[in-house]
Amino acid sequence: MQWGQVLDVTSPSSTDEHHDPEERLFAQLITVRMVMFQGKDGSLDDEDWQSLFGWLGIKLPKDAENSRRYSDYAPALKRWWKRATCELDPDTPVTGTLTMLCAHVAELLQLNPLERDILTLTWLRLRHPNMNPILTCVEETRAKKLLAQLTGYGSDEVHLGLQERGRLKMLGLLSHNKSYRPLDLDDTLSSGPMLRSLAPLVNHDVATLSSTALRGFITERLMSLCPAQPAGTFSLASFDAVPLRQLAVDYLRHALDTHQAGANVLIYGAPGVGKTELVKTLASQLGVPLYGVPVVDQDDDVLTPSKRLSRYQVVQKLIDQRPGLVMFDEIEDVINDEEALPKGWMNQLLENNPKPGLWVSNSVYWLDPAYLRRFDMIIEVKAQHGEQAKAHYHELLDELPVTPQGRQHLAAQPWMTPAAAQQLCRLGTLFNPRTPQRNEQHIDTLMTHRLHALGEASTRALPDTSLPAGPSMPEYRIEWLNTRPGLESIVQRLTRRQRGRLCLHGLPGSGKTALAKHLAKRLDRELITAHASSLLDKFVGGTEGKLAALFQQAREQKAVLLLDEVDTLLMQRDNGMQSWEISHTNELLVQIENFDGILLATTNRADSLDRAVMRRFDLKVEFLPLDPEPLRDLLKAVLPERDHHRLATIPASHLAQRRITPGNVRTALDQLDLRGLPIRLNTLMDALTLEEREQHGKRQPIGFV
């Protein structure tokens, strides 16, 4: 083969898939240089020699048939070398599409000249498989010396450039060494996932692009590996269960303004609570783009941990001089993979990133404490249950083909999350929009099975509209309640103070639990209700553990805590009590005293409580039977309009003699419904009379007198 044939890229006799003559000559010169470097220590067999000479376009020496000795081939190689280099100027840099691409990639990723040259050799080796047999002959002990000669740098500098924590391997341009066998130059110059994704660029018509256009082309290609995320749909205020949200905004803004290196935030929480949405909202609040490390590539193939890490580091390099945040979601599969991320690497990742990194996980319990200490902020995201969140869930469920009441009920469920709302809407497209009530039955069955599979309480997702509706109580009104002292001023002070410990005592059904619900709604807080009997544990110390966990949950969620029937746990500590009973009573006293939130404890037997118990409460509120006019208003709300005139004629003195609570009214309505009697003034008053007799002991004794 003549030299002119090599230079003639239009020659039909050319069978090489690479059409850049300078690149091919460059690869051939590097290969021959390696062969001569090895000399007699090389281990090429006769087939390797034949392949090499065929690629170089020269004939095998006649006396070298079936020979493996370097000396038989050396003269022919030296003659080829002399012809190939006779017109090359040693002071002229190698040019061509490949070297031009490597120069731009090195500049974008902040590689030094040595790393750029190693990248060029690795990319060259990837494009010219004819080099591989020679690369495998160069053992690791001599590989770095050879690379030093090829690049013009010292062996120590080459050693540093090839380290596992070096930029080339951390960015995925070179592959990591995961083999325990002796290495060779082929292993050393093995391309990583990032370089393999860049490799097709050479096949584009990039040679005609200007330097600026080529740089933009490569940047766009690299940025597509971590695409920009869409803006979040939540406002920052909607994350009411994330108390550090504003601090996170301030921290990230300061990190961006001061170009702080190593700014990292870990965000965790149960699946579907809105962690990713919070990250998007933080970016929107700061007015900067958010780049996300994907889990799958453009072909929907799952990305390995090492590929995801490479993409994260590449985008960090690319946005070094521009505003932006980088989100790394689902970090479990990466940090748990010691091959993808040795422990020492995590420190470097979290200390040197030029732009703030937001790392998202479902849990932190599996994370090594050494990793956790590297995050400046660790934020837990919990399900949103405030009024703003309910309004947002209601909006997300707007297209679900159910009744307005059903949509409102779903938005208020404790298991509702943005992910759950989106899943229901996707399934809702399969429902018949003309049968909203039947759709609600499907959703109820669907969510009941789902909650059961998740190990959660299987309450009904929606009320059963197929059953006839029974009599209902009117909406709660605090002015109907009769308490000593009055409630309105108490609620106002609790709203202002955001803390307080109240003991609510009085008749059953007088509105103690209803007050807790009203207060939680007014404060826009979650209500945690615990029945004292459910906290008792058969094992010694079990009750104390449940009490501690309950109060801790209330602190974390900043919820209103309601302890119902607290007298079960706080009886007087006399000599008749067992030691374990005294123990859990003491534990509850300590928890009450140390609780700085809003605690409501209800009891129907305040006289049975220990005096030390009563001292722990800031205020004792007694619930009394309804006063005449609030009772008249409540009865008016449940009676048909035709009975309102007769109700108004009942003297207030008569109503004052009645000891009726809202609970009595509810029970009386259910009693009439079960007996099939109409709800009229006479029947209701008779039912209330029976309730009074039952509750206050005005009935005939049973048995012998």
Coordinates of N, CA and C in Angstrom, one line a residue, residues 234 237-240 383-398 407-414 416-418 421 517 520-522 524-527:
F234 N -45.9 22.8 43.6 CA -46.2 23.3 44.9 C -45.5 24.6 45.2
A237 N -44.8 27.4 50.8 CA -45.6 27.4 52.0 C -46.4 26.1 52.1
S238 N -46.7 25.4 51.0 CA -47.5 24.1 51.1 C -46.7 23.0 51.8
F239 N -45.4 23.1 52.0 CA -44.7 22.1 52.7 C -44.6 22.5 54.2
D240 N -45.8 22.5 54.8 CA -45.9 22.9 56.2 C -45.3 21.9 57.1
A383 N -45.7 13.6 54.9 CA -46.9 13.9 54.1 C -47.5 15.2 54.6
Q384 N -48.1 15.9 53.6 CA -48.7 17.2 53.9 C -50.2 17.0 54.3
H385 N -50.6 17.6 55.4 CA -52.0 17.4 55.9 C -52.6 18.7 56.3
G386 N -52.0 19.8 56.1 CA -52.5 21.1 56.4 C -53.6 21.5 55.5
E387 N -54.3 22.6 55.7 CA -55.4 23.1 54.9 C -54.9 23.4 53.5
Q388 N -53.7 24.0 53.4 CA -53.1 24.3 52.1 C -52.8 23.0 51.3
A389 N -52.3 22.0 52.0 CA -52.1 20.8 51.3 C -53.4 20.1 50.8
K390 N -54.4 20.2 51.7 CA -55.7 19.6 51.3 C -56.2 20.3 50.0
A391 N -56.1 21.7 50.0 CA -56.5 22.4 48.8 C -55.8 22.0 47.6
H392 N -54.5 21.7 47.8 CA -53.7 21.3 46.6 C -54.1 19.9 46.2
Y393 N -54.3 19.0 47.1 CA -54.7 17.7 46.7 C -56.1 17.7 46.0
H394 N -56.9 18.6 46.5 CA -58.2 18.8 45.9 C -58.1 19.2 44.4
E395 N -57.1 20.1 44.2 CA -56.8 20.6 42.9 C -56.2 19.5 42.0
L396 N -55.3 18.6 42.6 CA -54.7 17.5 41.8 C -55.8 16.5 41.4
L397 N -56.8 16.4 42.3 CA -57.9 15.4 42.0 C -59.0 16.0 41.2
D398 N -58.8 17.1 40.6 CA -59.9 17.8 40.0 C -60.5 17.0 38.8
R407 N -64.4 13.9 46.3 CA -63.1 14.5 46.1 C -62.6 15.2 47.3
Q408 N -63.5 15.9 48.0 CA -63.1 16.6 49.3 C -62.7 15.6 50.3
H409 N -63.4 14.5 50.4 CA -63.1 13.4 51.4 C -61.7 12.8 51.1
L410 N -61.4 12.5 49.8 CA -60.1 12.0 49.5 C -59.0 12.9 49.8
A411 N -59.2 14.2 49.5 CA -58.1 15.2 49.8 C -57.8 15.3 51.3
A412 N -58.7 14.9 52.1 CA -58.5 15.0 53.6 C -57.9 13.8 54.2
Q413 N -57.7 12.7 53.4 CA -57.3 11.4 54.0 C -55.8 11.5 54.4
P414 N -55.5 10.9 55.6 CA -54.1 10.9 56.1 C -53.1 10.3 55.2
M416 N -53.1 10.5 51.9 CA -53.0 11.2 50.6 C -51.7 11.9 50.5
T417 N -51.0 11.7 49.3 CA -49.8 12.3 48.9 C -49.9 12.7 47.5
P418 N -49.0 13.6 47.0 CA -49.0 14.0 45.6 C -48.9 12.8 44.7
A421 N -52.3 11.0 44.6 CA -53.3 11.8 43.8 C -53.1 11.6 42.3
K517 N -60.6 18.7 67.8 CA -60.6 18.7 66.3 C -60.8 20.2 65.8
A520 N -57.3 21.9 66.3 CA -56.3 21.5 65.3 C -56.6 22.1 63.9
K521 N -57.9 22.2 63.6 CA -58.3 22.8 62.3 C -58.0 24.3 62.3
R522 N -58.3 24.9 63.4 CA -58.0 26.4 63.5 C -56.5 26.7 63.4
D524 N -54.4 24.8 61.8 CA -53.9 24.2 60.6 C -52.8 23.2 61.0
R525 N -53.1 22.4 62.0 CA -52.2 21.3 62.4 C -52.9 20.0 62.4
E526 N -52.0 18.9 62.3 CA -52.6 17.6 62.4 C -53.0 17.3 63.8
L527 N -54.1 16.5 63.9 CA -54.5 16.0 65.2 C -54.1 14.6 65.4

